[in-house]
Short mmCIF file of C-alpha atoms and ligand atoms in Angstrom, two decimals:
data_model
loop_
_atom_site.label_atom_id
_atom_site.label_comp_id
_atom_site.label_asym_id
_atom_site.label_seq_id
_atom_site.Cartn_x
_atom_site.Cartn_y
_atom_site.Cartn_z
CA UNK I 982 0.00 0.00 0.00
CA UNK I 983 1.61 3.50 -1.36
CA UNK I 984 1.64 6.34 1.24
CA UNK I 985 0.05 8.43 -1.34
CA UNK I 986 -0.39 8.39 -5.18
CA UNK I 987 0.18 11.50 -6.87
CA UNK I 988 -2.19 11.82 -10.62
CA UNK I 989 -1.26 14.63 -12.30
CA UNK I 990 -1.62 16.32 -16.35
CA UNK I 991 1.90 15.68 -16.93
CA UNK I 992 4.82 13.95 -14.99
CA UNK I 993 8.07 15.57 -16.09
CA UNK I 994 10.82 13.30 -15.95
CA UNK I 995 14.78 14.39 -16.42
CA UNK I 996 16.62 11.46 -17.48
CA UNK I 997 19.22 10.21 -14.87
CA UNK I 998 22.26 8.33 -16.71
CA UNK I 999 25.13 8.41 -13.81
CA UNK I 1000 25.80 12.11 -15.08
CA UNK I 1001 25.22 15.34 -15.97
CA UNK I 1002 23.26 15.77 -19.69
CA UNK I 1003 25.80 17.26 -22.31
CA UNK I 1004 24.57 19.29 -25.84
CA UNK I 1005 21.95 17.19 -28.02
CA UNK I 1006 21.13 15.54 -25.30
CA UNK I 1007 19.92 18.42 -22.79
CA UNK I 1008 16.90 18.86 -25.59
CA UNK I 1009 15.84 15.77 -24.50
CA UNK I 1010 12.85 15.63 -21.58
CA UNK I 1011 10.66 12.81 -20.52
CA UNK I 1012 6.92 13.16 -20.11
CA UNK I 1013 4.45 11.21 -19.12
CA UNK I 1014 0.87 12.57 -20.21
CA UNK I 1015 -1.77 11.54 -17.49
CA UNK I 1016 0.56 10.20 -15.19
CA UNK I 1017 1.33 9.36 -11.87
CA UNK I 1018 3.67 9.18 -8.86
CA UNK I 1019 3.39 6.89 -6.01
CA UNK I 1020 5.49 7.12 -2.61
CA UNK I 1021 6.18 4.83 -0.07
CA UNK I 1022 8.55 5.39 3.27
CA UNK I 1023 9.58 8.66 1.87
CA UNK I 1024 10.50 7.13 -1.51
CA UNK I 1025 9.41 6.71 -4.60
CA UNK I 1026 7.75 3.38 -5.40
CA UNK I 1027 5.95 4.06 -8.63
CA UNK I 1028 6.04 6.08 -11.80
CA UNK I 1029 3.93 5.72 -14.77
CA UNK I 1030 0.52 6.02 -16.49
CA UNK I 1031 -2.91 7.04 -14.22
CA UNK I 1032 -4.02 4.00 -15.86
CA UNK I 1033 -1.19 1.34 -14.81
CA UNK I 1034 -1.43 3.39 -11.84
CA UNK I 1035 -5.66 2.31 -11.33
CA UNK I 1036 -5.04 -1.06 -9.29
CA UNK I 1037 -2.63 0.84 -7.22
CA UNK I 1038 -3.88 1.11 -3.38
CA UNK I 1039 -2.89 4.72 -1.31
CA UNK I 1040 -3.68 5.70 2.01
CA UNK I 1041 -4.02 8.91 0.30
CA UNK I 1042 -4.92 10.30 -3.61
CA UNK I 1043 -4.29 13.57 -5.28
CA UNK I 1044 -6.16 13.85 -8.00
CA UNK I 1045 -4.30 17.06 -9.71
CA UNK I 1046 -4.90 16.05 -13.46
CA UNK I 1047 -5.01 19.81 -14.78
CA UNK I 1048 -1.15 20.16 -13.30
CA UNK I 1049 2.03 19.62 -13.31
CA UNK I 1050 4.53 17.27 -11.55
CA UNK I 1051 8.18 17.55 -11.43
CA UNK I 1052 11.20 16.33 -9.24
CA UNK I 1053 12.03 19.53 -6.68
CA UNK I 1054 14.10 22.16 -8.65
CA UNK I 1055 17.92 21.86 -7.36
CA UNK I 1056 19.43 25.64 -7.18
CA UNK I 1057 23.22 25.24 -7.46
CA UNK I 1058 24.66 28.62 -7.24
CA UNK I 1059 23.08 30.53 -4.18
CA UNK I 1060 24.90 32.97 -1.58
CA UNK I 1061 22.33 32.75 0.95
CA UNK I 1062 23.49 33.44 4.71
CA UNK I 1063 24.29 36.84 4.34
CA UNK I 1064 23.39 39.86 7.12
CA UNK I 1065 21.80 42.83 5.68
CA UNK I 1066 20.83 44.04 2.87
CA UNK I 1067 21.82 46.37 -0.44
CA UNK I 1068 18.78 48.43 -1.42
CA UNK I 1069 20.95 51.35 -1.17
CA UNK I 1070 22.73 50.47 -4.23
CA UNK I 1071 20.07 50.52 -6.57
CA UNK I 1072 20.13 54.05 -6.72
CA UNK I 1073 23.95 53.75 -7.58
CA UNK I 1074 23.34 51.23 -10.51
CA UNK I 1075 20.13 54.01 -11.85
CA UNK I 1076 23.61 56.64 -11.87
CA UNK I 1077 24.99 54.07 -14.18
CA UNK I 1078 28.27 53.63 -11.15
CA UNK I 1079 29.30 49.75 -12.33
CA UNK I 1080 29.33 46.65 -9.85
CA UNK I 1081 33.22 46.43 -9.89
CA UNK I 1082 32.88 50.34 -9.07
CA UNK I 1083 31.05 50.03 -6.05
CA UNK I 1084 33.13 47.32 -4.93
CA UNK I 1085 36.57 49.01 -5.89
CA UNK I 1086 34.86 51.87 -3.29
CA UNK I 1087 34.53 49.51 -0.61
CA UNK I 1088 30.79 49.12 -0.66
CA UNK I 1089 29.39 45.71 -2.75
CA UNK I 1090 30.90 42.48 -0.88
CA UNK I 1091 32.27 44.70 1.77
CA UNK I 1092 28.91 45.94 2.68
CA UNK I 1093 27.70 42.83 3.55
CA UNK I 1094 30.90 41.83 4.97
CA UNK I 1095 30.53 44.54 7.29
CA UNK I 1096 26.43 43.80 7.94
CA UNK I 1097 27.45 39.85 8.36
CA UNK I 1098 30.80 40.16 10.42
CA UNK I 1099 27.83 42.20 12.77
CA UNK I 1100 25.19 39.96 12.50
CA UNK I 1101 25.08 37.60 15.44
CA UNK I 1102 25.00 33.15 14.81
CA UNK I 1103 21.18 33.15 15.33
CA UNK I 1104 20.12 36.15 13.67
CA UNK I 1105 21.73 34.83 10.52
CA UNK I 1106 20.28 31.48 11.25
CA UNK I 1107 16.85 33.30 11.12
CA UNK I 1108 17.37 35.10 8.15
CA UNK I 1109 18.70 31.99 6.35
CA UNK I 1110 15.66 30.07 7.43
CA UNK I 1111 13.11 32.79 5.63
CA UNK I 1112 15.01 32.94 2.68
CA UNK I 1113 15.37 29.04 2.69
CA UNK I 1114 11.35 28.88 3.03
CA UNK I 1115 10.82 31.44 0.33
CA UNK I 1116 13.23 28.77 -1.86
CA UNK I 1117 10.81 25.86 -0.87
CA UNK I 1118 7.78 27.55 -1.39
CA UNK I 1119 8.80 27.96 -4.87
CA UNK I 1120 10.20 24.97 -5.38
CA UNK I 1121 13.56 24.30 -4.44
CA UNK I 1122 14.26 20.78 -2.73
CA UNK I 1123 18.38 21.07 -2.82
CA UNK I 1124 20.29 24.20 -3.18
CA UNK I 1125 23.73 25.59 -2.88
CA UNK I 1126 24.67 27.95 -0.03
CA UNK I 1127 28.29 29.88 -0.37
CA UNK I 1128 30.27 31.56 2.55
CA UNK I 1129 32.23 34.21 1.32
CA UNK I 1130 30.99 37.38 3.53
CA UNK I 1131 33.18 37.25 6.40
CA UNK I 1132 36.83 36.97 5.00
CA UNK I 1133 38.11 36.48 8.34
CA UNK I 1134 38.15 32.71 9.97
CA UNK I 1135 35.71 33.58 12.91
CA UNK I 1136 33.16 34.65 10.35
CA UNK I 1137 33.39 32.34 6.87
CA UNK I 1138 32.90 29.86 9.88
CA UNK I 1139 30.21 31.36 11.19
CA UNK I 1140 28.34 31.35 7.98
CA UNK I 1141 29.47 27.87 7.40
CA UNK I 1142 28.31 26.62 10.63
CA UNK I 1143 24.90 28.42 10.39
CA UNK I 1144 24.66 26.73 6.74
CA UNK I 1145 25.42 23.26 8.14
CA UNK I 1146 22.36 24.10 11.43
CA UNK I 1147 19.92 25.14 8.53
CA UNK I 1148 20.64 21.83 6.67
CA UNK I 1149 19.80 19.68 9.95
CA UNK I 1150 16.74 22.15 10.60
CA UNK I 1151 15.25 23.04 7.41
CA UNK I 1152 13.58 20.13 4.64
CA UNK I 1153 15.65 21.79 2.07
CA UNK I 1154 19.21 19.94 1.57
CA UNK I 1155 21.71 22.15 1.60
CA UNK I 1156 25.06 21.89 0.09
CA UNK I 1157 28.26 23.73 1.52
CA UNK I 1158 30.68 25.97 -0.48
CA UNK I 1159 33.58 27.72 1.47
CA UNK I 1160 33.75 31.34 -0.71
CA UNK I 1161 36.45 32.76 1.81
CA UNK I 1162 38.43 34.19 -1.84
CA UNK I 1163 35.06 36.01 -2.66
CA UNK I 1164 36.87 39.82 -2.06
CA UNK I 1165 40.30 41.21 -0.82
CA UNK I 1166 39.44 42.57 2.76
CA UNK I 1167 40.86 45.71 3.81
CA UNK I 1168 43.66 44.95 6.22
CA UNK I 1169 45.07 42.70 3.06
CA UNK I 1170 44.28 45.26 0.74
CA UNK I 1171 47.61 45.26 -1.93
CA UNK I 1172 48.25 41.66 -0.30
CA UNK I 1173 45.90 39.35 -2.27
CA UNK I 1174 48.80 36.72 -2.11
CA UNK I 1175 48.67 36.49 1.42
CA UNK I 1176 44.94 36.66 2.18
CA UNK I 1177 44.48 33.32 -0.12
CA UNK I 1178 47.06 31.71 2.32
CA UNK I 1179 45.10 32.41 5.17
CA UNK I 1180 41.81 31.54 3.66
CA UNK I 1181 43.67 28.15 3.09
CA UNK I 1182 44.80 27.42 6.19
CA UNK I 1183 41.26 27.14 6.97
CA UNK I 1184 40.39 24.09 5.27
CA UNK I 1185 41.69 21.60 7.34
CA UNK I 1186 38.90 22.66 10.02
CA UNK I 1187 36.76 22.96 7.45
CA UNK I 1188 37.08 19.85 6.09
CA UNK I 1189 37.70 18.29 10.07
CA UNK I 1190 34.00 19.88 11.20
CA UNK I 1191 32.32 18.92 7.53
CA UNK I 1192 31.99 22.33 6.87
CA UNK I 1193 32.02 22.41 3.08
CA UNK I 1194 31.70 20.23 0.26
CA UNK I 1195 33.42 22.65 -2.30
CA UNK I 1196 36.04 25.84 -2.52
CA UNK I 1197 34.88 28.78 -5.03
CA UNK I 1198 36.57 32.13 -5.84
CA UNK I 1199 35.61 35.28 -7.40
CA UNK I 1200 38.41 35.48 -10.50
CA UNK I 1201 37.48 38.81 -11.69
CA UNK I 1202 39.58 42.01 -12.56
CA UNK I 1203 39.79 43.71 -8.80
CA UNK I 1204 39.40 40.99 -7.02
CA UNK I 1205 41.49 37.58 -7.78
CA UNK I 1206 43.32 36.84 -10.94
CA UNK I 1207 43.13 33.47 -13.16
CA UNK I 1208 46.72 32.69 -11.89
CA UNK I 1209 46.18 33.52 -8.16
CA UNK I 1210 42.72 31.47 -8.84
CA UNK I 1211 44.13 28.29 -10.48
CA UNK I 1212 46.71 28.06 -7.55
CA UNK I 1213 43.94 28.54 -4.77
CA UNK I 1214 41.88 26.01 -6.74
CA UNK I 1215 44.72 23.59 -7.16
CA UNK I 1216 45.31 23.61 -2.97
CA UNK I 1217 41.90 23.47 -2.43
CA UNK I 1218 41.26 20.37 -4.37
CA UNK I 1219 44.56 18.07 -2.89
CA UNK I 1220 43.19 19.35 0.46
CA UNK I 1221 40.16 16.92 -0.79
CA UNK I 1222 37.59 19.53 -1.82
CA UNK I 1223 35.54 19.44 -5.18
CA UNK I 1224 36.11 23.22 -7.00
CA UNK I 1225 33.58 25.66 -7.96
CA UNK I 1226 34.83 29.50 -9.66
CA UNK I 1227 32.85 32.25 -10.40
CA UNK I 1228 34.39 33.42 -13.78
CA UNK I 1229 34.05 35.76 -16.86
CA UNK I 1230 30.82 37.22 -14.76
CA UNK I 1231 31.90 40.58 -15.98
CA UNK I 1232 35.46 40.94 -17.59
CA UNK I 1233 36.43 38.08 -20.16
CA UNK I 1234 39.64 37.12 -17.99
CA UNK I 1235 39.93 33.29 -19.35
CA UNK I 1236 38.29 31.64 -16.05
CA UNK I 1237 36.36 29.39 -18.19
CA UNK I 1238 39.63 28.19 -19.68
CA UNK I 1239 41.33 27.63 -16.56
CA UNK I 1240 38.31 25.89 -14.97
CA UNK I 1241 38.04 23.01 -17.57
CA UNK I 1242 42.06 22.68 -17.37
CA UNK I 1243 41.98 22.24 -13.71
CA UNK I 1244 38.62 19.81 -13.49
CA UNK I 1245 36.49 22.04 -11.99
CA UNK I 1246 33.44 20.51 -11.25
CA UNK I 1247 31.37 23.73 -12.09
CA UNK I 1248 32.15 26.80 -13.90
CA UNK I 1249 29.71 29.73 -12.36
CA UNK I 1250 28.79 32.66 -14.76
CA UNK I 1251 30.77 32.66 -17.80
CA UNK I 1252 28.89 35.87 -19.56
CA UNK I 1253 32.34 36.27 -21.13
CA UNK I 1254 33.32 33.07 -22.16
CA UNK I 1255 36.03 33.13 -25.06
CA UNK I 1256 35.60 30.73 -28.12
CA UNK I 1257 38.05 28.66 -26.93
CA UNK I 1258 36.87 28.88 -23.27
CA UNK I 1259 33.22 27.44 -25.19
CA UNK I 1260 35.14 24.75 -27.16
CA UNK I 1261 36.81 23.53 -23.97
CA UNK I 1262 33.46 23.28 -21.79
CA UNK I 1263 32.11 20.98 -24.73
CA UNK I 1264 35.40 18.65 -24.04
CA UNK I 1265 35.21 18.61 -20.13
CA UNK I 1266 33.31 17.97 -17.24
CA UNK I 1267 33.22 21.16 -16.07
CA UNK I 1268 28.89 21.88 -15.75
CA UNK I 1269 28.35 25.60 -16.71
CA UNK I 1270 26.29 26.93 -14.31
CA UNK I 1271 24.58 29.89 -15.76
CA UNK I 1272 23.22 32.73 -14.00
CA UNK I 1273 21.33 35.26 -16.37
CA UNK I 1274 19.14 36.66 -13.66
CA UNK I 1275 22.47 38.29 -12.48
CA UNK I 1276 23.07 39.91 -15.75
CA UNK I 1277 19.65 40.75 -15.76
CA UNK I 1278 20.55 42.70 -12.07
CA UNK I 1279 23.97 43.88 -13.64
CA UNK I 1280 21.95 46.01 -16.49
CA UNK I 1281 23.51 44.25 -19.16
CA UNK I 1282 22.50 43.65 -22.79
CA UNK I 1283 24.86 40.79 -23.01
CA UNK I 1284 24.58 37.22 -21.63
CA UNK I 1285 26.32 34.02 -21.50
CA UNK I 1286 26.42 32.15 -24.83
CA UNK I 1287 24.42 29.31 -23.95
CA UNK I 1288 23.64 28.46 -26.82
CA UNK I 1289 27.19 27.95 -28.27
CA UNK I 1290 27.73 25.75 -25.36
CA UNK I 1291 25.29 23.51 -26.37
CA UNK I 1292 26.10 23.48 -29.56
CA UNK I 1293 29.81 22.82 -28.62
CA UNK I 1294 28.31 19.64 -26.13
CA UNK I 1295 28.75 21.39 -22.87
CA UNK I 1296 26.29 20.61 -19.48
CA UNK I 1297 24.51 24.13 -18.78
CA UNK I 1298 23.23 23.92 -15.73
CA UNK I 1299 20.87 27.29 -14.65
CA UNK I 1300 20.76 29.55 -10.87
CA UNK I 1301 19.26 32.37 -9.05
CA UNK I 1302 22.70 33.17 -7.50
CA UNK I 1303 20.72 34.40 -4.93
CA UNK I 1304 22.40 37.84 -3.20
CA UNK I 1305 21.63 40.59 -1.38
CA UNK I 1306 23.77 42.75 -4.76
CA UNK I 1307 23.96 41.29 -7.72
CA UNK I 1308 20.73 38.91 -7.82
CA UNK I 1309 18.13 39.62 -4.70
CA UNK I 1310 15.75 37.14 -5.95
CA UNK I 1311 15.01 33.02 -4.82
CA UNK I 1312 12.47 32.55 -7.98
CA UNK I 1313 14.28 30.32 -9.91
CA UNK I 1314 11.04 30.03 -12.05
CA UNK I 1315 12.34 33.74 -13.14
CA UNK I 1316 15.16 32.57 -14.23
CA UNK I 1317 13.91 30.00 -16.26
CA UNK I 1318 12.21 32.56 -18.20
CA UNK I 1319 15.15 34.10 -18.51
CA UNK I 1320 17.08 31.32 -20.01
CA UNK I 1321 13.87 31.38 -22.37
CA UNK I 1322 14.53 34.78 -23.47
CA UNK I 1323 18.11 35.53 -22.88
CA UNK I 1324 20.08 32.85 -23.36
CA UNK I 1325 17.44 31.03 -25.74
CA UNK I 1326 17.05 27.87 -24.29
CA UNK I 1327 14.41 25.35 -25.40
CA UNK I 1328 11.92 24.29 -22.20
CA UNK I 1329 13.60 20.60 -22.55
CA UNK I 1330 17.08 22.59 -21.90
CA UNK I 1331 15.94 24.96 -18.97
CA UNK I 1332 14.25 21.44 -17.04
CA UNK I 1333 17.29 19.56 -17.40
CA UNK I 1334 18.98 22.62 -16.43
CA UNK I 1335 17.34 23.24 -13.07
CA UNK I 1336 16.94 19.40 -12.12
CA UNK I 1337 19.46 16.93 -13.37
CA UNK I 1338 22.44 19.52 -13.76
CA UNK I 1339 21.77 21.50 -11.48
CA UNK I 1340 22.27 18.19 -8.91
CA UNK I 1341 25.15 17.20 -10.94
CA UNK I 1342 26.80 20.47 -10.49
CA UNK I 1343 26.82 20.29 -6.55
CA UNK I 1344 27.24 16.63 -6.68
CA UNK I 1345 24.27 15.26 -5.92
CA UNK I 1346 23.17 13.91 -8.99
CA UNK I 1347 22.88 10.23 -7.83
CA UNK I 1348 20.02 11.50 -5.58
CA UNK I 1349 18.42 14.82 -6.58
CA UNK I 1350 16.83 16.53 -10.17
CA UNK I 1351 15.04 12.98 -11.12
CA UNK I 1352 12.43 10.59 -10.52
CA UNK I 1353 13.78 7.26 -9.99
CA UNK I 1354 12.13 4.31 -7.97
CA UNK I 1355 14.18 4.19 -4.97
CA UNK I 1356 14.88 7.40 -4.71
CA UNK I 1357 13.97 10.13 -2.30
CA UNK I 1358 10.43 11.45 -3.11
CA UNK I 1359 11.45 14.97 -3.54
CA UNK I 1360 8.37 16.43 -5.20
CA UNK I 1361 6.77 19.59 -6.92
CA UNK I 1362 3.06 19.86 -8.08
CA UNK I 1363 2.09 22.79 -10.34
CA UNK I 1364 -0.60 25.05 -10.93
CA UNK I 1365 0.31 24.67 -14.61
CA UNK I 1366 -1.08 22.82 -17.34
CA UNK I 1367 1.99 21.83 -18.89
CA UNK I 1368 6.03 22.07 -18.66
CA UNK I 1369 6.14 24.75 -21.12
CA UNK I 1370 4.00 26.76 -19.19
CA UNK I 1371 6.47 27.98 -16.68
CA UNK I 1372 8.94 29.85 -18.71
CA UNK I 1373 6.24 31.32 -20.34
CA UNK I 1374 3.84 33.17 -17.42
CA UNK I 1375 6.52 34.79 -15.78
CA UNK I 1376 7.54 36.68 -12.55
CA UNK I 1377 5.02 34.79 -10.25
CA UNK I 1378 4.85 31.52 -8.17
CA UNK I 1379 3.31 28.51 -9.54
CA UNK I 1380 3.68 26.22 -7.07
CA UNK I 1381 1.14 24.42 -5.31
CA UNK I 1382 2.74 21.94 -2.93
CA UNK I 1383 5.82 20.42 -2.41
CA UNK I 1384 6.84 17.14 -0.76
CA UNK I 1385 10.42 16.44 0.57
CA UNK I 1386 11.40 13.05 0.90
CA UNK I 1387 7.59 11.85 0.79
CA UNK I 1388 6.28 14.60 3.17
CA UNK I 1389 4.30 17.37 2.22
CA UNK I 1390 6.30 20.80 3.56
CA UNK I 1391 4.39 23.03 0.97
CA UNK I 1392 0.48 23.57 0.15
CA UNK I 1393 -1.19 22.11 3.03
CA UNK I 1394 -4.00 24.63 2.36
CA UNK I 1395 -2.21 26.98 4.42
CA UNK I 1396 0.05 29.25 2.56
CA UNK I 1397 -1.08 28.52 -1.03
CA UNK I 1398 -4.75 28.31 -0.77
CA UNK I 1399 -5.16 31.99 -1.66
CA UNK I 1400 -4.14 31.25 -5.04
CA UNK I 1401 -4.65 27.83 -6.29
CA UNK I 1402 -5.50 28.82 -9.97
CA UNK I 1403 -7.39 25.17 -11.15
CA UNK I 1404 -9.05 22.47 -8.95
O1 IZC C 219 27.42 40.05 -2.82
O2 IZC C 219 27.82 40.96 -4.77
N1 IZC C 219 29.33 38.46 -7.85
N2 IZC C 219 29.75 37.89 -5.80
C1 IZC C 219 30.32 37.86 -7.07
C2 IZC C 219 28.58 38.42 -5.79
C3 IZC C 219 28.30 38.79 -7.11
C4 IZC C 219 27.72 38.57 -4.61
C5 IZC C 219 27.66 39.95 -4.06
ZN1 ZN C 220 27.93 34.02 -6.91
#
């Protein structure tokens, strides 16, 4: 007997091979028309057809048939404990003053280095925990959380530690990234050489408490260059940690490059990718995790060639790269309207982006961004008629419940049942 049997419109289902999908292949997207999902002990027992599905018995039946049902959306790029916030910039960016500008003048990163370094443990445990249930309520069953806004040991840890409380807490499964190289602080300032020395002698207790999965950097012009980057990157990963960069987000520096030579596992941003920099992503493992609601932030006309990386048989995975400065947003359905209209993806391509990749590019693939029998019942029903539909009405939540690992956390008539569009 199934805990509960799930009928819905459509049953979107991202193929899981043992890894991430790569070109030609990221067009392609299971669905099952009238289907249905059955769970059992928190797992899933059954996929298939409403009508193989008829003889089933459930303790308990949704009958959603106008909707849509997908695994929970994985968001693998996110900089969520943070304290404070950056509203005051906005009026800077309207003045046309550039992100790198801001930064350069000690506000950007430093402001919320400042905010965070002053934010006490449980203060930025609270804020993490609204911003993590604004994720699940649109969505989001894994996600990504970076340190990166203390750039001092006592309070990267501190983020790190609150990161690791939320993922014991909260139903959504987080996955560590140490970000200590995210700026040059200001007793280093000149010193850059130095700071990424100390910000490596950190990851032996990092690793020792289970702080973090992965090391990232910001390689950008002011902050850390591809050399100091690929060395930092190179430590990081004999210390035993996978590698994550954010590169080419605004000045075409040759990150990309240098994260496919090194075996990143993701390559964040990549707005400037050179030819070659696209050529090599198509070779290697490296996922590139695109972010075009950043870009979208940033002002800019231009965004990453996605497009060329799928032609050149690269893994695109897709983010919110959710920030209080250059992305204040947790609606990755946003963004997958704008990898509709920005970077041109096909529907097929911006599922498989925010599923499958997306768990391959934070290593969870083997358990998150599918639906497998005997995996985790990780769940999303929507108040959409089809998969397309998403992209498409933008800017708004479609959600109408989630389940994590078989248990409803989302839509219990409580929060959604102002807007449930269809029966
Ligand atoms: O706080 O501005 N790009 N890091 C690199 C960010 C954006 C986050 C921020
Ligand atoms: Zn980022």
């Amino acid at each position: 007997m199934l805990d509960t049997l799930i009928l819905a419109g459509q049953v979107v289902v991202p193929k899981s091979s043992g890894e991430a999908l790569r070109g030609k292949e990221m067009n392609e997207l299971s669905i099952i028309d009238n289907g249905a999902v059955g769970i059992k002990d928190g797992v899933i027992e059954f996929i298939g057809t409403a009508e193989e599905a008829a003889q089933l018995q459930a303790k308990e039946t949704i009958e959603a048939e106008g909707k849509l049902l997908s695994p929970g959306l994985v968001d693998p790029h996110t900089h969520l404990v943070f304290g404070g916030s950056r509203e005051h910039e906005l009026a800077l960016k309207q003045q046309g003053v550039p992100y790198l500008e801001i930064l350069a003048q000690g506000g950007g990163i430093h402001s919320t280095v400042k905010a965070t370094r002053e934010t006490a443990e449980d203060d930025l445990y609270e804020k993490g925990m609204f911003h993590l249930n604004r994720c699940l309520t649109y969505g989001v069953t894994t996600m990504e959380a970076k340190s990166g806004y203390g750039l001092d040991k006592e309070t990267e840890l501190k983020q790190l530690r609150v990161a690791k409380q939320l993922n014991e807490t909260h139903p959504i499964d987080l996955v560590s990234t140490f970000l200590g190289a995210h700026a040059i602080p200001e007793n280093y300032k000149g010193r850059p050489d130095a700071f990424l020395e100390e910000m490596l002698s950190l990851l032996s207790l990092i690793s020792k408490e289970g702080l973090a999965e992965f090391v990232d950097i910001f390689c950008e012009t002011g902050v850390f260059t591809v050399e100091q980057s690929k060395v930092f990157l190179q430590k990081a990963k004999t210390a035993g940690f996978g590698v994550k960069i954010h590169a080419d987000e605004i000045d075409p520096l040759g990150g990309t490059e240098m994260a496919c030579e090194i075996g990143a596992v993701s390559a964040d941003h990549l707005v400037g990718a050179s030819k070659e920099g696209v050529r090599m992503l198509g070779e290697s493992d490296t996922i590139a995790v695109l972010l075009p609601g950043t870009t979208f932030y940033l002002g800019k006309d231009h965004f990453a060639p996605a497009r060329d990386m799928i032609s050149s048989g690269a893994a695109v995975a897709l983010s919110t790269d959710f920030n209080p400065g250059s992305s204040p947003t947790e609606n990755l359905q946003f963004i997958m309207t704008l990898a509709a209209l920005k970077l041109k993806m096909t529907p097929e391509e911006i599922w498989n982006s925010v599923t499958v990749n997306a768990a391959y590019a934070i290593g969870r693939g083997d358990v998150a961004g599918s639906l497998e029998i005997g995996r985790r019942a990780d769940l999303v029903l929507w108040d959409v008629p089809n998969y397309k539909y998403i992209p498409y009405h933008y800017g708004v939540n479609h959600v109408n419940k989630v389940w994590k690992n078989g248990k409803l956390v989302v839509g219990k008539g409580d929060i959604h049942a102002n807007y449930t569009l269809s029966s």
